[in-house]
Amino acid sequence: MGLSASKRVEKALQDSPEFNAACNSVYEECLEMAQHIDAGVRPYQLASASERLHQRLYSSLQHVHLFKKWLPTPPSRTQIDKAIRVIIERFKIPSDGGETLCLLEFKAFAVELFTDAIVSNASKAVLRRIPIGLAGIVGIGAATRSGRDLVGIVMGIYSLGIAAVVYGSLSG
């Protein structure tokens, strides 16, 4: 199938002019709200920045499917904190209380955050859908007295199909 689900989402976001424009705009808003006291965005600003970024991306034409289907609400605080830790570690940002994110780091944070949130929600959807379908297949197999081998094959095909559909929808 090619790239992993997270790499597909990450690439879709990184290659999107709308995503980059939204990141630039929200980054500038953060600097303006802090009255340009710092040279970048502070971690405490990232929760509200994430909400504003989600709002812009949710309504953008290119990402409307990706966001409406897999991220209808902004990422959680836990997801934001996880993305912050990843970026601080990746860019070796000193955590001495004065850390700020430059525009490049802010975009990397946004990609990390939204990729993780979208893939996480898609994975949960797969885990919800498969057991329901499998129960139906087992029920039909029992009612029609089909062989266990046939029911097992159908269950495998169904599970693979659901995973493929969800994976395919992550292209953006």
mmCIF file with all atom_site columns, C-alpha atoms in Angstrom:
data_model
loop_
_atom_site.group_PDB
_atom_site.id
_atom_site.type_symbol
_atom_site.label_atom_id
_atom_site.label_alt_id
_atom_site.label_comp_id
_atom_site.label_asym_id
_atom_site.label_entity_id
_atom_site.label_seq_id
_atom_site.pdbx_PDB_ins_code
_atom_site.Cartn_x
_atom_site.Cartn_y
_atom_site.Cartn_z
_atom_site.occupancy
_atom_site.B_iso_or_equiv
_atom_site.pdbx_formal_charge
_atom_site.auth_seq_id
_atom_site.auth_comp_id
_atom_site.auth_asym_id
_atom_site.auth_atom_id
_atom_site.pdbx_PDB_model_num
ATOM 1   C CA . MET A 1 1   ? 0.000   0.000   0.000  1.00 0.00 ? 1   MET A CA 1
ATOM 2   C CA . GLY A 1 2   ? 2.998   2.288   0.063  1.00 0.00 ? 2   GLY A CA 1
ATOM 3   C CA . LEU A 1 3   ? 3.457   4.853   2.777  1.00 0.00 ? 3   LEU A CA 1
ATOM 4   C CA . SER A 1 4   ? 2.200   4.320   6.306  1.00 0.00 ? 4   SER A CA 1
ATOM 5   C CA . ALA A 1 5   ? -0.977  6.116   7.306  1.00 0.00 ? 5   ALA A CA 1
ATOM 6   C CA . SER A 1 6   ? 0.890   8.672   9.402  1.00 0.00 ? 6   SER A CA 1
ATOM 7   C CA . LYS A 1 7   ? 3.353   9.406   6.583  1.00 0.00 ? 7   LYS A CA 1
ATOM 8   C CA . ARG A 1 8   ? 0.462   9.922   4.134  1.00 0.00 ? 8   ARG A CA 1
ATOM 9   C CA . VAL A 1 9   ? -1.260  12.408  6.439  1.00 0.00 ? 9   VAL A CA 1
ATOM 10  C CA . GLU A 1 10  ? 2.031   14.121  7.259  1.00 0.00 ? 10  GLU A CA 1
ATOM 11  C CA . LYS A 1 11  ? 2.867   14.503  3.553  1.00 0.00 ? 11  LYS A CA 1
ATOM 12  C CA . ALA A 1 12  ? -0.631  15.795  2.753  1.00 0.00 ? 12  ALA A CA 1
ATOM 13  C CA . LEU A 1 13  ? -0.258  18.480  5.424  1.00 0.00 ? 13  LEU A CA 1
ATOM 14  C CA . GLN A 1 14  ? 3.326   19.448  4.564  1.00 0.00 ? 14  GLN A CA 1
ATOM 15  C CA . ASP A 1 15  ? 2.554   19.713  0.841  1.00 0.00 ? 15  ASP A CA 1
ATOM 16  C CA . SER A 1 16  ? -0.534  21.838  1.374  1.00 0.00 ? 16  SER A CA 1
ATOM 17  C CA . PRO A 1 17  ? -0.256  25.556  0.625  1.00 0.00 ? 17  PRO A CA 1
ATOM 18  C CA . GLU A 1 18  ? -3.359  26.105  2.784  1.00 0.00 ? 18  GLU A CA 1
ATOM 19  C CA . PHE A 1 19  ? -1.717  24.354  5.726  1.00 0.00 ? 19  PHE A CA 1
ATOM 20  C CA . ASN A 1 20  ? 1.433   26.453  5.389  1.00 0.00 ? 20  ASN A CA 1
ATOM 21  C CA . ALA A 1 21  ? -0.570  29.674  5.032  1.00 0.00 ? 21  ALA A CA 1
ATOM 22  C CA . ALA A 1 22  ? -2.668  28.810  8.093  1.00 0.00 ? 22  ALA A CA 1
ATOM 23  C CA . CYS A 1 23  ? 0.491   28.050  10.110 1.00 0.00 ? 23  CYS A CA 1
ATOM 24  C CA . ASN A 1 24  ? 2.074   31.345  9.047  1.00 0.00 ? 24  ASN A CA 1
ATOM 25  C CA . SER A 1 25  ? -1.050  33.276  9.931  1.00 0.00 ? 25  SER A CA 1
ATOM 26  C CA . VAL A 1 26  ? -1.580  31.662  13.339 1.00 0.00 ? 26  VAL A CA 1
ATOM 27  C CA . TYR A 1 27  ? 2.128   32.016  14.156 1.00 0.00 ? 27  TYR A CA 1
ATOM 28  C CA . GLU A 1 28  ? 1.953   35.753  13.424 1.00 0.00 ? 28  GLU A CA 1
ATOM 29  C CA . GLU A 1 29  ? -1.208  36.056  15.547 1.00 0.00 ? 29  GLU A CA 1
ATOM 30  C CA . CYS A 1 30  ? 0.620   34.441  18.469 1.00 0.00 ? 30  CYS A CA 1
ATOM 31  C CA . LEU A 1 31  ? 3.489   36.901  18.136 1.00 0.00 ? 31  LEU A CA 1
ATOM 32  C CA . GLU A 1 32  ? 1.052   39.824  17.959 1.00 0.00 ? 32  GLU A CA 1
ATOM 33  C CA . MET A 1 33  ? -0.877  38.638  21.021 1.00 0.00 ? 33  MET A CA 1
ATOM 34  C CA . ALA A 1 34  ? 2.396   38.469  22.938 1.00 0.00 ? 34  ALA A CA 1
ATOM 35  C CA . GLN A 1 35  ? 3.200   41.930  21.534 1.00 0.00 ? 35  GLN A CA 1
ATOM 36  C CA . HIS A 1 36  ? 6.379   40.570  19.922 1.00 0.00 ? 36  HIS A CA 1
ATOM 37  C CA . ILE A 1 37  ? 8.039   40.302  23.344 1.00 0.00 ? 37  ILE A CA 1
ATOM 38  C CA . ASP A 1 38  ? 9.541   36.955  22.344 1.00 0.00 ? 38  ASP A CA 1
ATOM 39  C CA . ALA A 1 39  ? 11.217  35.875  19.151 1.00 0.00 ? 39  ALA A CA 1
ATOM 40  C CA . GLY A 1 40  ? 8.815   32.959  18.818 1.00 0.00 ? 40  GLY A CA 1
ATOM 41  C CA . VAL A 1 41  ? 5.766   31.210  20.192 1.00 0.00 ? 41  VAL A CA 1
ATOM 42  C CA . ARG A 1 42  ? 5.850   29.985  23.771 1.00 0.00 ? 42  ARG A CA 1
ATOM 43  C CA . PRO A 1 43  ? 4.516   26.543  24.669 1.00 0.00 ? 43  PRO A CA 1
ATOM 44  C CA . TYR A 1 44  ? 1.654   28.023  26.729 1.00 0.00 ? 44  TYR A CA 1
ATOM 45  C CA . GLN A 1 45  ? 0.320   29.634  23.522 1.00 0.00 ? 45  GLN A CA 1
ATOM 46  C CA . LEU A 1 46  ? 0.130   26.358  21.611 1.00 0.00 ? 46  LEU A CA 1
ATOM 47  C CA . ALA A 1 47  ? -3.248  25.179  22.937 1.00 0.00 ? 47  ALA A CA 1
ATOM 48  C CA . SER A 1 48  ? -5.107  28.246  21.676 1.00 0.00 ? 48  SER A CA 1
ATOM 49  C CA . ALA A 1 49  ? -2.975  28.304  18.525 1.00 0.00 ? 49  ALA A CA 1
ATOM 50  C CA . SER A 1 50  ? -3.963  24.691  17.854 1.00 0.00 ? 50  SER A CA 1
ATOM 51  C CA . GLU A 1 51  ? -7.652  25.556  18.143 1.00 0.00 ? 51  GLU A CA 1
ATOM 52  C CA . ARG A 1 52  ? -7.310  28.468  15.723 1.00 0.00 ? 52  ARG A CA 1
ATOM 53  C CA . LEU A 1 53  ? -5.299  26.349  13.318 1.00 0.00 ? 53  LEU A CA 1
ATOM 54  C CA . HIS A 1 54  ? -7.876  23.563  13.472 1.00 0.00 ? 54  HIS A CA 1
ATOM 55  C CA . GLN A 1 55  ? -10.673 26.030  12.778 1.00 0.00 ? 55  GLN A CA 1
ATOM 56  C CA . ARG A 1 56  ? -8.894  27.350  9.679  1.00 0.00 ? 56  ARG A CA 1
ATOM 57  C CA . LEU A 1 57  ? -7.955  23.919  8.353  1.00 0.00 ? 57  LEU A CA 1
ATOM 58  C CA . TYR A 1 58  ? -11.394 22.463  9.089  1.00 0.00 ? 58  TYR A CA 1
ATOM 59  C CA . SER A 1 59  ? -12.975 25.044  6.819  1.00 0.00 ? 59  SER A CA 1
ATOM 60  C CA . SER A 1 60  ? -10.326 24.934  4.074  1.00 0.00 ? 60  SER A CA 1
ATOM 61  C CA . LEU A 1 61  ? -11.340 23.428  0.758  1.00 0.00 ? 61  LEU A CA 1
ATOM 62  C CA . GLN A 1 62  ? -8.442  20.997  0.345  1.00 0.00 ? 62  GLN A CA 1
ATOM 63  C CA . HIS A 1 63  ? -8.564  19.464  3.819  1.00 0.00 ? 63  HIS A CA 1
ATOM 64  C CA . VAL A 1 64  ? -12.300 19.511  4.354  1.00 0.00 ? 64  VAL A CA 1
ATOM 65  C CA . HIS A 1 65  ? -12.584 15.714  3.934  1.00 0.00 ? 65  HIS A CA 1
ATOM 66  C CA . LEU A 1 66  ? -9.540  14.875  6.036  1.00 0.00 ? 66  LEU A CA 1
ATOM 67  C CA . PHE A 1 67  ? -10.586 17.103  8.915  1.00 0.00 ? 67  PHE A CA 1
ATOM 68  C CA . LYS A 1 68  ? -14.373 16.663  8.796  1.00 0.00 ? 68  LYS A CA 1
ATOM 69  C CA . LYS A 1 69  ? -14.071 12.888  8.747  1.00 0.00 ? 69  LYS A CA 1
ATOM 70  C CA . TRP A 1 70  ? -11.128 12.288  11.099 1.00 0.00 ? 70  TRP A CA 1
ATOM 71  C CA . LEU A 1 71  ? -10.755 15.450  13.197 1.00 0.00 ? 71  LEU A CA 1
ATOM 72  C CA . PRO A 1 72  ? -14.088 17.223  13.639 1.00 0.00 ? 72  PRO A CA 1
ATOM 73  C CA . THR A 1 73  ? -12.949 18.757  16.947 1.00 0.00 ? 73  THR A CA 1
ATOM 74  C CA . PRO A 1 74  ? -9.595  20.311  17.851 1.00 0.00 ? 74  PRO A CA 1
ATOM 75  C CA . PRO A 1 75  ? -6.917  18.007  19.259 1.00 0.00 ? 75  PRO A CA 1
ATOM 76  C CA . SER A 1 76  ? -7.030  17.340  22.991 1.00 0.00 ? 76  SER A CA 1
ATOM 77  C CA . ARG A 1 77  ? -4.686  18.913  25.518 1.00 0.00 ? 77  ARG A CA 1
ATOM 78  C CA . THR A 1 78  ? -2.996  15.519  25.920 1.00 0.00 ? 78  THR A CA 1
ATOM 79  C CA . GLN A 1 79  ? -2.281  15.388  22.178 1.00 0.00 ? 79  GLN A CA 1
ATOM 80  C CA . ILE A 1 80  ? -0.982  18.972  22.262 1.00 0.00 ? 80  ILE A CA 1
ATOM 81  C CA . ASP A 1 81  ? 1.335   18.189  25.187 1.00 0.00 ? 81  ASP A CA 1
ATOM 82  C CA . LYS A 1 82  ? 2.618   15.064  23.427 1.00 0.00 ? 82  LYS A CA 1
ATOM 83  C CA . ALA A 1 83  ? 3.372   17.035  20.249 1.00 0.00 ? 83  ALA A CA 1
ATOM 84  C CA . ILE A 1 84  ? 5.155   19.736  22.260 1.00 0.00 ? 84  ILE A CA 1
ATOM 85  C CA . ARG A 1 85  ? 7.400   17.105  23.891 1.00 0.00 ? 85  ARG A CA 1
ATOM 86  C CA . VAL A 1 86  ? 8.212   15.554  20.496 1.00 0.00 ? 86  VAL A CA 1
ATOM 87  C CA . ILE A 1 87  ? 9.173   18.921  18.985 1.00 0.00 ? 87  ILE A CA 1
ATOM 88  C CA . ILE A 1 88  ? 11.229  20.038  21.988 1.00 0.00 ? 88  ILE A CA 1
ATOM 89  C CA . GLU A 1 89  ? 13.157  16.762  21.797 1.00 0.00 ? 89  GLU A CA 1
ATOM 90  C CA . ARG A 1 90  ? 13.478  16.758  17.976 1.00 0.00 ? 90  ARG A CA 1
ATOM 91  C CA . PHE A 1 91  ? 14.800  20.320  17.794 1.00 0.00 ? 91  PHE A CA 1
ATOM 92  C CA . LYS A 1 92  ? 16.764  20.123  21.074 1.00 0.00 ? 92  LYS A CA 1
ATOM 93  C CA . ILE A 1 93  ? 14.959  23.189  22.423 1.00 0.00 ? 93  ILE A CA 1
ATOM 94  C CA . PRO A 1 94  ? 16.263  23.956  25.916 1.00 0.00 ? 94  PRO A CA 1
ATOM 95  C CA . SER A 1 95  ? 13.511  23.656  28.514 1.00 0.00 ? 95  SER A CA 1
ATOM 96  C CA . ASP A 1 96  ? 14.827  26.306  30.876 1.00 0.00 ? 96  ASP A CA 1
ATOM 97  C CA . GLY A 1 97  ? 11.571  28.249  30.992 1.00 0.00 ? 97  GLY A CA 1
ATOM 98  C CA . GLY A 1 98  ? 12.525  30.577  28.152 1.00 0.00 ? 98  GLY A CA 1
ATOM 99  C CA . GLU A 1 99  ? 11.874  28.244  25.257 1.00 0.00 ? 99  GLU A CA 1
ATOM 100 C CA . THR A 1 100 ? 10.112  29.560  22.177 1.00 0.00 ? 100 THR A CA 1
ATOM 101 C CA . LEU A 1 101 ? 9.295   27.978  18.839 1.00 0.00 ? 101 LEU A CA 1
ATOM 102 C CA . CYS A 1 102 ? 10.392  29.657  15.625 1.00 0.00 ? 102 CYS A CA 1
ATOM 103 C CA . LEU A 1 103 ? 8.145   29.399  12.559 1.00 0.00 ? 103 LEU A CA 1
ATOM 104 C CA . LEU A 1 104 ? 9.845   26.190  11.351 1.00 0.00 ? 104 LEU A CA 1
ATOM 105 C CA . GLU A 1 105 ? 9.401   24.554  14.764 1.00 0.00 ? 105 GLU A CA 1
ATOM 106 C CA . PHE A 1 106 ? 5.807   25.777  14.978 1.00 0.00 ? 106 PHE A CA 1
ATOM 107 C CA . LYS A 1 107 ? 4.998   24.188  11.601 1.00 0.00 ? 107 LYS A CA 1
ATOM 108 C CA . ALA A 1 108 ? 6.692   20.963  12.706 1.00 0.00 ? 108 ALA A CA 1
ATOM 109 C CA . PHE A 1 109 ? 4.568   21.063  15.871 1.00 0.00 ? 109 PHE A CA 1
ATOM 110 C CA . ALA A 1 110 ? 1.394   21.537  13.839 1.00 0.00 ? 110 ALA A CA 1
ATOM 111 C CA . VAL A 1 111 ? 2.257   18.668  11.484 1.00 0.00 ? 111 VAL A CA 1
ATOM 112 C CA . GLU A 1 112 ? 3.067   16.389  14.430 1.00 0.00 ? 112 GLU A CA 1
ATOM 113 C CA . LEU A 1 113 ? -0.094  17.344  16.295 1.00 0.00 ? 113 LEU A CA 1
ATOM 114 C CA . PHE A 1 114 ? -2.579  17.018  13.451 1.00 0.00 ? 114 PHE A CA 1
ATOM 115 C CA . THR A 1 115 ? -0.972  13.896  11.999 1.00 0.00 ? 115 THR A CA 1
ATOM 116 C CA . ASP A 1 116 ? -1.135  12.150  15.369 1.00 0.00 ? 116 ASP A CA 1
ATOM 117 C CA . ALA A 1 117 ? -4.713  13.277  16.038 1.00 0.00 ? 117 ALA A CA 1
ATOM 118 C CA . ILE A 1 118 ? -6.026  12.275  12.589 1.00 0.00 ? 118 ILE A CA 1
ATOM 119 C CA . VAL A 1 119 ? -4.309  8.870   12.559 1.00 0.00 ? 119 VAL A CA 1
ATOM 120 C CA . SER A 1 120 ? -5.412  8.202   16.140 1.00 0.00 ? 120 SER A CA 1
ATOM 121 C CA . ASN A 1 121 ? -9.052  8.918   15.292 1.00 0.00 ? 121 ASN A CA 1
ATOM 122 C CA . ALA A 1 122 ? -8.849  6.784   12.142 1.00 0.00 ? 122 ALA A CA 1
ATOM 123 C CA . SER A 1 123 ? -7.360  3.897   14.126 1.00 0.00 ? 123 SER A CA 1
ATOM 124 C CA . LYS A 1 124 ? -10.173 4.137   16.654 1.00 0.00 ? 124 LYS A CA 1
ATOM 125 C CA . ALA A 1 125 ? -12.679 3.980   13.806 1.00 0.00 ? 125 ALA A CA 1
ATOM 126 C CA . VAL A 1 126 ? -11.116 0.770   12.507 1.00 0.00 ? 126 VAL A CA 1
ATOM 127 C CA . LEU A 1 127 ? -11.204 -0.756  15.980 1.00 0.00 ? 127 LEU A CA 1
ATOM 128 C CA . ARG A 1 128 ? -14.905 0.165   16.341 1.00 0.00 ? 128 ARG A CA 1
ATOM 129 C CA . ARG A 1 129 ? -16.004 -1.062  12.918 1.00 0.00 ? 129 ARG A CA 1
ATOM 130 C CA . ILE A 1 130 ? -14.271 -4.419  12.716 1.00 0.00 ? 130 ILE A CA 1
ATOM 131 C CA . PRO A 1 131 ? -15.856 -6.140  15.754 1.00 0.00 ? 131 PRO A CA 1
ATOM 132 C CA . ILE A 1 132 ? -19.366 -5.112  14.695 1.00 0.00 ? 132 ILE A CA 1
ATOM 133 C CA . GLY A 1 133 ? -18.896 -6.501  11.205 1.00 0.00 ? 133 GLY A CA 1
ATOM 134 C CA . LEU A 1 134 ? -17.232 -9.660  12.464 1.00 0.00 ? 134 LEU A CA 1
ATOM 135 C CA . ALA A 1 135 ? -20.140 -10.339 14.807 1.00 0.00 ? 135 ALA A CA 1
ATOM 136 C CA . GLY A 1 136 ? -22.504 -10.003 11.852 1.00 0.00 ? 136 GLY A CA 1
ATOM 137 C CA . ILE A 1 137 ? -20.421 -12.383 9.745  1.00 0.00 ? 137 ILE A CA 1
ATOM 138 C CA . VAL A 1 138 ? -20.319 -14.975 12.532 1.00 0.00 ? 138 VAL A CA 1
ATOM 139 C CA . GLY A 1 139 ? -24.088 -14.636 12.990 1.00 0.00 ? 139 GLY A CA 1
ATOM 140 C CA . ILE A 1 140 ? -24.760 -15.116 9.279  1.00 0.00 ? 140 ILE A CA 1
ATOM 141 C CA . GLY A 1 141 ? -22.317 -18.038 9.199  1.00 0.00 ? 141 GLY A CA 1
ATOM 142 C CA . ALA A 1 142 ? -24.104 -19.714 12.102 1.00 0.00 ? 142 ALA A CA 1
ATOM 143 C CA . ALA A 1 143 ? -27.547 -19.098 10.625 1.00 0.00 ? 143 ALA A CA 1
ATOM 144 C CA . THR A 1 144 ? -26.556 -20.521 7.234  1.00 0.00 ? 144 THR A CA 1
ATOM 145 C CA . ARG A 1 145 ? -24.468 -23.303 8.791  1.00 0.00 ? 145 ARG A CA 1
ATOM 146 C CA . SER A 1 146 ? -21.451 -22.296 6.731  1.00 0.00 ? 146 SER A CA 1
ATOM 147 C CA . GLY A 1 147 ? -18.137 -23.965 7.443  1.00 0.00 ? 147 GLY A CA 1
ATOM 148 C CA . ARG A 1 148 ? -15.694 -22.403 9.877  1.00 0.00 ? 148 ARG A CA 1
ATOM 149 C CA . ASP A 1 149 ? -13.075 -22.039 7.139  1.00 0.00 ? 149 ASP A CA 1
ATOM 150 C CA . LEU A 1 150 ? -15.427 -20.037 4.937  1.00 0.00 ? 150 LEU A CA 1
ATOM 151 C CA . VAL A 1 151 ? -16.496 -17.800 7.829  1.00 0.00 ? 151 VAL A CA 1
ATOM 152 C CA . GLY A 1 152 ? -12.820 -17.253 8.763  1.00 0.00 ? 152 GLY A CA 1
ATOM 153 C CA . ILE A 1 153 ? -11.925 -16.269 5.200  1.00 0.00 ? 153 ILE A CA 1
ATOM 154 C CA . VAL A 1 154 ? -14.831 -13.835 4.993  1.00 0.00 ? 154 VAL A CA 1
ATOM 155 C CA . MET A 1 155 ? -13.857 -12.336 8.375  1.00 0.00 ? 155 MET A CA 1
ATOM 156 C CA . GLY A 1 156 ? -10.287 -11.803 7.163  1.00 0.00 ? 156 GLY A CA 1
ATOM 157 C CA . ILE A 1 157 ? -11.402 -10.206 3.918  1.00 0.00 ? 157 ILE A CA 1
ATOM 158 C CA . TYR A 1 158 ? -13.829 -7.945  5.776  1.00 0.00 ? 158 TYR A CA 1
ATOM 159 C CA . SER A 1 159 ? -11.158 -6.804  8.271  1.00 0.00 ? 159 SER A CA 1
ATOM 160 C CA . LEU A 1 160 ? -8.675  -6.106  5.505  1.00 0.00 ? 160 LEU A CA 1
ATOM 161 C CA . GLY A 1 161 ? -11.319 -4.212  3.535  1.00 0.00 ? 161 GLY A CA 1
ATOM 162 C CA . ILE A 1 162 ? -12.218 -1.945  6.464  1.00 0.00 ? 162 ILE A CA 1
ATOM 163 C CA . ALA A 1 163 ? -8.552  -1.179  7.129  1.00 0.00 ? 163 ALA A CA 1
ATOM 164 C CA . ALA A 1 164 ? -7.967  -0.441  3.424  1.00 0.00 ? 164 ALA A CA 1
ATOM 165 C CA . VAL A 1 165 ? -10.955 1.917   3.214  1.00 0.00 ? 165 VAL A CA 1
ATOM 166 C CA . VAL A 1 166 ? -9.827  3.882   6.264  1.00 0.00 ? 166 VAL A CA 1
ATOM 167 C CA . TYR A 1 167 ? -6.210  3.952   5.055  1.00 0.00 ? 167 TYR A CA 1
ATOM 168 C CA . GLY A 1 168 ? -7.300  5.144   1.624  1.00 0.00 ? 168 GLY A CA 1
ATOM 169 C CA . SER A 1 169 ? -9.333  7.983   3.125  1.00 0.00 ? 169 SER A CA 1
ATOM 170 C CA . LEU A 1 170 ? -6.244  9.394   4.857  1.00 0.00 ? 170 LEU A CA 1
ATOM 171 C CA . SER A 1 171 ? -4.851  10.806  1.630  1.00 0.00 ? 171 SER A CA 1
ATOM 172 C CA . GLY A 1 172 ? -6.563  14.103  2.252  1.00 0.00 ? 172 GLY A CA 1
#
